[in-house]
Coordinates of C-alpha atoms in Angstrom, one line a residue:
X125 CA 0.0 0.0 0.0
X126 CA 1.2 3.2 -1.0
X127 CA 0.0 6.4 0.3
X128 CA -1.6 7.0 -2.7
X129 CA -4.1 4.3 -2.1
X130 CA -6.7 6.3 0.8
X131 CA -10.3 6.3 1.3
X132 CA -12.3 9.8 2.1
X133 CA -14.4 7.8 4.8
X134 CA -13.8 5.9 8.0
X135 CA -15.4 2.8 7.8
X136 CA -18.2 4.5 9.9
X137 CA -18.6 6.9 6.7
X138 CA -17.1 9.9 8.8
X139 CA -14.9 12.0 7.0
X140 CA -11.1 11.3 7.7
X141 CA -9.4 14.4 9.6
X142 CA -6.4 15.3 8.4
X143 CA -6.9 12.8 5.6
X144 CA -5.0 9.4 5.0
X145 CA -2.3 7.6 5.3
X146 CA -1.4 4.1 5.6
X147 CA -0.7 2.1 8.3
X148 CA -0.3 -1.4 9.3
X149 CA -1.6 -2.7 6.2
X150 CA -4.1 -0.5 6.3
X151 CA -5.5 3.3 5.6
X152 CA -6.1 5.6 9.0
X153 CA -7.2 8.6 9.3
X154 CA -4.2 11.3 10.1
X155 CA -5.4 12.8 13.4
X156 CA -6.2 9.7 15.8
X157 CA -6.0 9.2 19.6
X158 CA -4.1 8.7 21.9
X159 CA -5.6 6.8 25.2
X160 CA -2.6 7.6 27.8
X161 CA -5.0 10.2 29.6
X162 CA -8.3 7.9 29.7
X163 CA -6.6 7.4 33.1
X164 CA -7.8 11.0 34.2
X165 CA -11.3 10.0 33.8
X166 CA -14.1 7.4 35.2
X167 CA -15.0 4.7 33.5
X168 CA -18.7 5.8 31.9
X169 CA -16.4 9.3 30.7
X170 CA -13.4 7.4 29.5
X171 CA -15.6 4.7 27.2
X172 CA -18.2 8.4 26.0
X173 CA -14.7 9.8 24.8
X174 CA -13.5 7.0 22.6
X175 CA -16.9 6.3 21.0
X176 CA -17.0 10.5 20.4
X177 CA -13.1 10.5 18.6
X178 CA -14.7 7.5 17.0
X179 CA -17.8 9.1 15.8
X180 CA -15.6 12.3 14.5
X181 CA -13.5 9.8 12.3
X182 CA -10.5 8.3 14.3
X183 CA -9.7 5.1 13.2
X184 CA -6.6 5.0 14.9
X185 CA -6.1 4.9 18.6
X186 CA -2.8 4.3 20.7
X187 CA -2.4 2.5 24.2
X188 CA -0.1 0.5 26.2
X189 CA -0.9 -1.8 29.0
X190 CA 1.1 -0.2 31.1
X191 CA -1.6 3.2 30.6
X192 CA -3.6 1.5 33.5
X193 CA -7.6 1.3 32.7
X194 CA -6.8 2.4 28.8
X195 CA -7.2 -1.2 27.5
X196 CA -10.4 -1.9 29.4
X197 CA -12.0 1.2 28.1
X198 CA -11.4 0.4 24.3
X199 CA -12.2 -3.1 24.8
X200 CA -15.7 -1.5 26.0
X201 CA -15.8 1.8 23.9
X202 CA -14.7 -0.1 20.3
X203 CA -17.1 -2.5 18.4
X204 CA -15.9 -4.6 15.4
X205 CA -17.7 -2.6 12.8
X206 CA -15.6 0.8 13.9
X207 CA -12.9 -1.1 12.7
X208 CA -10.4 1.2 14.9
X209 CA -6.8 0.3 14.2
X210 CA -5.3 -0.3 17.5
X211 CA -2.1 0.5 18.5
X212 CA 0.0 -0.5 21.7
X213 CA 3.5 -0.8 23.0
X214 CA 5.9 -2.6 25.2
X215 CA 8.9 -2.1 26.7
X216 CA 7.5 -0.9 30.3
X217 CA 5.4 -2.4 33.0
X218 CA 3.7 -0.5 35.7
X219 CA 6.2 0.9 39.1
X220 CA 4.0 2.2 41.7
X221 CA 6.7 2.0 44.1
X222 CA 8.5 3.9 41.6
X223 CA 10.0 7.4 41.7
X224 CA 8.8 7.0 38.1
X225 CA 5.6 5.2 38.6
X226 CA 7.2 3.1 34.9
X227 CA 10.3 0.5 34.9
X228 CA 11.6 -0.9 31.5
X229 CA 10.8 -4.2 30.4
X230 CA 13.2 -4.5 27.4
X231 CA 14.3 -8.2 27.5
X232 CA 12.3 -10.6 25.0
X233 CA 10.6 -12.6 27.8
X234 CA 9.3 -9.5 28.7
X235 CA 8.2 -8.7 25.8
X236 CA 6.4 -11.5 25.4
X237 CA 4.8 -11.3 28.6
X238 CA 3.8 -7.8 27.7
X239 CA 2.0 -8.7 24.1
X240 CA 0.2 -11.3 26.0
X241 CA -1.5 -9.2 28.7
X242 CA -2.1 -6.3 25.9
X243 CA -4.3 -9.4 24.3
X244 CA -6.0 -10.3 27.5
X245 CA -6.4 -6.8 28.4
X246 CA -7.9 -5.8 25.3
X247 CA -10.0 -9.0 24.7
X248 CA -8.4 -9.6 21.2
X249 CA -6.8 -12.1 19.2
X250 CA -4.4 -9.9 17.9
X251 CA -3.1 -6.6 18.0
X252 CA -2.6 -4.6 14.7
X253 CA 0.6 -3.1 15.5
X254 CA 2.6 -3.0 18.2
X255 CA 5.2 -0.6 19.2
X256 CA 8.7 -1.5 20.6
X257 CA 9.6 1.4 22.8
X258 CA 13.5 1.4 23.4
X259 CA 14.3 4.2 25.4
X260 CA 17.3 4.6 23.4
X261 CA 17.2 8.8 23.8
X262 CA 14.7 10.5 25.6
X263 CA 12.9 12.3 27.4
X264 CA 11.5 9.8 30.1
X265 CA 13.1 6.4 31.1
X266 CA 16.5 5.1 29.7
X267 CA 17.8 1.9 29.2
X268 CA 21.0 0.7 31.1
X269 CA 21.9 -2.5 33.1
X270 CA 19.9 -5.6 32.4
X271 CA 17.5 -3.8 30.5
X272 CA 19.9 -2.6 27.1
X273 CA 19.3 -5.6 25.2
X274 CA 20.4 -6.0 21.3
X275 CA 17.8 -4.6 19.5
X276 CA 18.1 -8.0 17.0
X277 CA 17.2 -10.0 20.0
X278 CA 14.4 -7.9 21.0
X279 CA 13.2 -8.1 17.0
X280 CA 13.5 -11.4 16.5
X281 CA 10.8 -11.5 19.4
X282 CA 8.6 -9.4 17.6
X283 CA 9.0 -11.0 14.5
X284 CA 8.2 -14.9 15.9
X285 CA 5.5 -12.5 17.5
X286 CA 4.1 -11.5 14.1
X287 CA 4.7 -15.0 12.8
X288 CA 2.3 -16.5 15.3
X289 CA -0.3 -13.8 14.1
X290 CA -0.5 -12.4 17.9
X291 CA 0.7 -8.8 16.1
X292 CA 0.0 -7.5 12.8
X293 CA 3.0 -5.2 12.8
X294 CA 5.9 -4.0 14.1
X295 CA 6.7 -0.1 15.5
X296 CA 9.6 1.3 17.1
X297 CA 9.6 4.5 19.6
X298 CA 12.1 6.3 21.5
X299 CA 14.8 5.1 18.6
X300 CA 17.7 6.8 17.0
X301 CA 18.5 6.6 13.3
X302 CA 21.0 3.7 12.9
X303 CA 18.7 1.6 15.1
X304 CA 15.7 2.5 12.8
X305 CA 18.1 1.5 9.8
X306 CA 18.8 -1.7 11.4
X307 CA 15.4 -2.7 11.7
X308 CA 14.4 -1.8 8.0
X309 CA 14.6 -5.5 7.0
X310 CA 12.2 -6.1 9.8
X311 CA 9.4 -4.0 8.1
X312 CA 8.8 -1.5 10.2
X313 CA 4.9 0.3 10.1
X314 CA 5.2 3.4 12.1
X315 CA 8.1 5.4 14.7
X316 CA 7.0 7.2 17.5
X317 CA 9.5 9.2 18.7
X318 CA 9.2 12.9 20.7
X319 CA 8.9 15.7 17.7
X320 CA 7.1 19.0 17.4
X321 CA 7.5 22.2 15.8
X322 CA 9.9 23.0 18.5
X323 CA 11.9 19.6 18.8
X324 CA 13.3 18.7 15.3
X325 CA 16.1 16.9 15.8
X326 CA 14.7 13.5 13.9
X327 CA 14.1 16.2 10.4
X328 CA 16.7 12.9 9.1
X329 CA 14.7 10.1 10.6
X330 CA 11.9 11.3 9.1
X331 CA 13.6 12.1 6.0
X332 CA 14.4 8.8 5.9
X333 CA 10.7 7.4 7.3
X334 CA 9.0 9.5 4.4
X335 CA 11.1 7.8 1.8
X336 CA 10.2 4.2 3.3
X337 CA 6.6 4.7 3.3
X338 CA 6.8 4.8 7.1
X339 CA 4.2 6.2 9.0
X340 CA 5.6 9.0 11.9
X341 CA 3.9 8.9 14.7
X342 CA 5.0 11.7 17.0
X343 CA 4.2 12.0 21.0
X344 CA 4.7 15.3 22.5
X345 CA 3.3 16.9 19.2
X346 CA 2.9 20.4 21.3
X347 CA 5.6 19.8 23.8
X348 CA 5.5 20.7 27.3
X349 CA 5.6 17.6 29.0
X350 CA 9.4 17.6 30.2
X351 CA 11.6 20.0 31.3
X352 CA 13.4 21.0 28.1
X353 CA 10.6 20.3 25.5
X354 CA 9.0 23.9 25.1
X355 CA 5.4 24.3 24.6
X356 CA 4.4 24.8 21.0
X357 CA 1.5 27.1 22.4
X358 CA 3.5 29.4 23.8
X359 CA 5.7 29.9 20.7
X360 CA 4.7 34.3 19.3
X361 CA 4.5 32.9 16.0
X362 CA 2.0 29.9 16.5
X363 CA 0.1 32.4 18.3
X364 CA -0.1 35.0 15.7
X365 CA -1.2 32.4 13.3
X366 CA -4.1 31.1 15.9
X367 CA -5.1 34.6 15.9
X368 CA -5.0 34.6 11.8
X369 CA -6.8 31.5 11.2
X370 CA -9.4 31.7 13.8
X371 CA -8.0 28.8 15.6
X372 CA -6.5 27.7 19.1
X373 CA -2.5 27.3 19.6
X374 CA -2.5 23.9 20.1
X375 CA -4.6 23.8 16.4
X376 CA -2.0 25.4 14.5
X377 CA 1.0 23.3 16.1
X378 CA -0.8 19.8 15.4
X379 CA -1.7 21.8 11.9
X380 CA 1.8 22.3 10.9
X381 CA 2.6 18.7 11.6
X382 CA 0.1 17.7 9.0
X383 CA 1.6 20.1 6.6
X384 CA 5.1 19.2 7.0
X385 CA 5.2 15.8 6.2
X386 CA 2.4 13.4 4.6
X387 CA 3.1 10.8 6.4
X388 CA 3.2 11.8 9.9
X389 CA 0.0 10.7 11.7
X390 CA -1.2 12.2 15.1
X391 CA -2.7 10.6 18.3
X392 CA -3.2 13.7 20.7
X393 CA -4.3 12.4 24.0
X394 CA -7.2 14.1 26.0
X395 CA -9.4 13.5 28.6
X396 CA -11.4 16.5 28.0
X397 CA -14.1 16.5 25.1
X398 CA -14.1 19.8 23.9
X399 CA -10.2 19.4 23.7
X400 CA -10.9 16.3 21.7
X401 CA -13.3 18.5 19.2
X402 CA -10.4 20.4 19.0
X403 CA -7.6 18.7 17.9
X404 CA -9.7 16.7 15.4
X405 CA -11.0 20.1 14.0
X406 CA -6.9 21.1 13.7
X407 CA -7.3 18.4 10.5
X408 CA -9.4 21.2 9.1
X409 CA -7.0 24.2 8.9
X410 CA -5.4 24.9 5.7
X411 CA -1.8 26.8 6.7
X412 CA -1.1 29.1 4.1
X413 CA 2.8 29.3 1.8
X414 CA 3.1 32.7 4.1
X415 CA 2.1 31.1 7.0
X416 CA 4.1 27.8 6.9
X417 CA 7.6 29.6 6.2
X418 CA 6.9 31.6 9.3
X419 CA 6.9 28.3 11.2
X420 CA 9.6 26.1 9.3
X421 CA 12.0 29.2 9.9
X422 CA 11.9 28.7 13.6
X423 CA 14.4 26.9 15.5
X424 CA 14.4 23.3 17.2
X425 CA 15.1 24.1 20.7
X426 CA 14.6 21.3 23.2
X427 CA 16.9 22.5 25.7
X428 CA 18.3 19.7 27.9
X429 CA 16.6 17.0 26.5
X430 CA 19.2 14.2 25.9
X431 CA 19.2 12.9 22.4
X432 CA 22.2 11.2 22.1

């Protein structure tokens, strides 16, 4: 599948926002969800704001096990004619204990163990794709000690994974470039790794991504989140150009995402449902040629974020 090959409609018949792009063997819709924040909710809200991303044409939704109640909520909120594409990820488990309230999981029996509670967790027989998070550069958790396994090992996991038909495809997040070129052969789907407006530094990665037909899938679209990773929102120029289109900050920064590259695909989390209206409406807003070279001419500044 190319990214050529796209539907207008979700299989629902809602209009795709954003438009296409393909993923997983599969088209998606370019703004989708992600569940991280269902956690912030009850129940009855949690389950009310899936089926509403669904009814406003997200096909595409991102969890983890390790998000808490997210997996319980889909498994309520999605039924099999939505057909929502979902995504999770391993590499962590819950730490309560934790000063981080997250340890890493990397080694393949974990892994393993992981992909098997996503399925119980999410009542399915197989996940679409999964996402190997590395922690190779941050921000958040790193890997070191027992947990920096080879990332063949950890693939060939994944693979046998994929083989057994427990995982549709295979992601990788939190990766640098020659790990990404590495697992080419693999067939990768999709790389989630931190990127926004203000945090550039993988312009090669997703050089390289676009070229491969390989879906980018970037968390922190706005920033904010860690020390070092500056808020979009609070960038003059996104600002002014809120102010020009009739739009919100946070519209304009997910906005330019969709303009910069056609395959990078977005999965804002929210637990708030006029937020959610929001960031699906961004998929709307048409940046003009003035506009855009405002934006692309300012600099990637994430501070003290540690990306080597």
């Amino acid at each position: 599948m190319t990214p050529t090959d796209s539907s207008d409609t979700t299989a629902a018949g809602k209009p795709r926002p954003g438009g296409s792009y393909p993923l997983a063997g599969r088209t998606v819709s370019r703004i989708g969800y992600g569940a991280m924040q269902l956690r912030d909710r009850s129940h009855a809200e949690s389950v009310a704001i899936v089926r509403r991303a669904i009814e406003l044409g997200v096909d595409h939704i991102d969890t983890a096990q390790f998000y808490g109640a997210a997996n319980g909520v889909l498994r309520e909120a999605i039924r099999p004619f939505d057909d929502v594409l979902v995504a999770s990820k391993v590499g962590a488990t819950p730490d309560p204990d934790g000063d981080i309230p997250l340890r890493l999981a990397q080694r393949p029996e974990e892994l393993r163990a992981d992909i098997e509670s996503n399925l119980a967790s999410l009542g399915v027989d197989q996940i679409s794709l999964v996402n190997l998070r590395r922690a190779e550069i941050g921000p958040g958790l790193r890997a070191e000690g027992d947990q920096l396994v080879d990332l063949d090992d950890q693939l060939a996991v994944m693979i046998a994974l994929r083989d057994e038909g427990k995982i549709g495809a295979i992601g990788l997040s939190a990766v640098r470039a020659d790990s990404l070129r590495r697992a080419l052969p693999a067939g990768i789907a999709c790389v989630q790794n931190a990127y926004s407006l203000l945090a550039r530094e993988d312009e090669e990665m997703l050089t390289l991504c676009t070229a491969e037909n390989i879906a980018w899938v970037p968390f922190f679209p706005l920033g904010g989140a860690y020390p070092g990773l500056p808020k979009v929102t609070d960038e003059p120029a996104v600002r002014a150009a809120a102010d020009a289109a009739t739009a919100t900050p946070s519209q304009i920064g997910l906005a330019w995402l969709l303009h910069h590259a056609p395959n990078i695909l977005l999965i804002p989390g929210t637990a708030n449902p006029d937020h959610l209206d929001q960031n699906v409406a961004a998929g709307n807003i048409t940046l003009p040629p003035e506009t855009l070279a405002t934006l692309d001419a300012i600099p990637s500044r994430t501070g003290d974020i540690d990306r080597t």
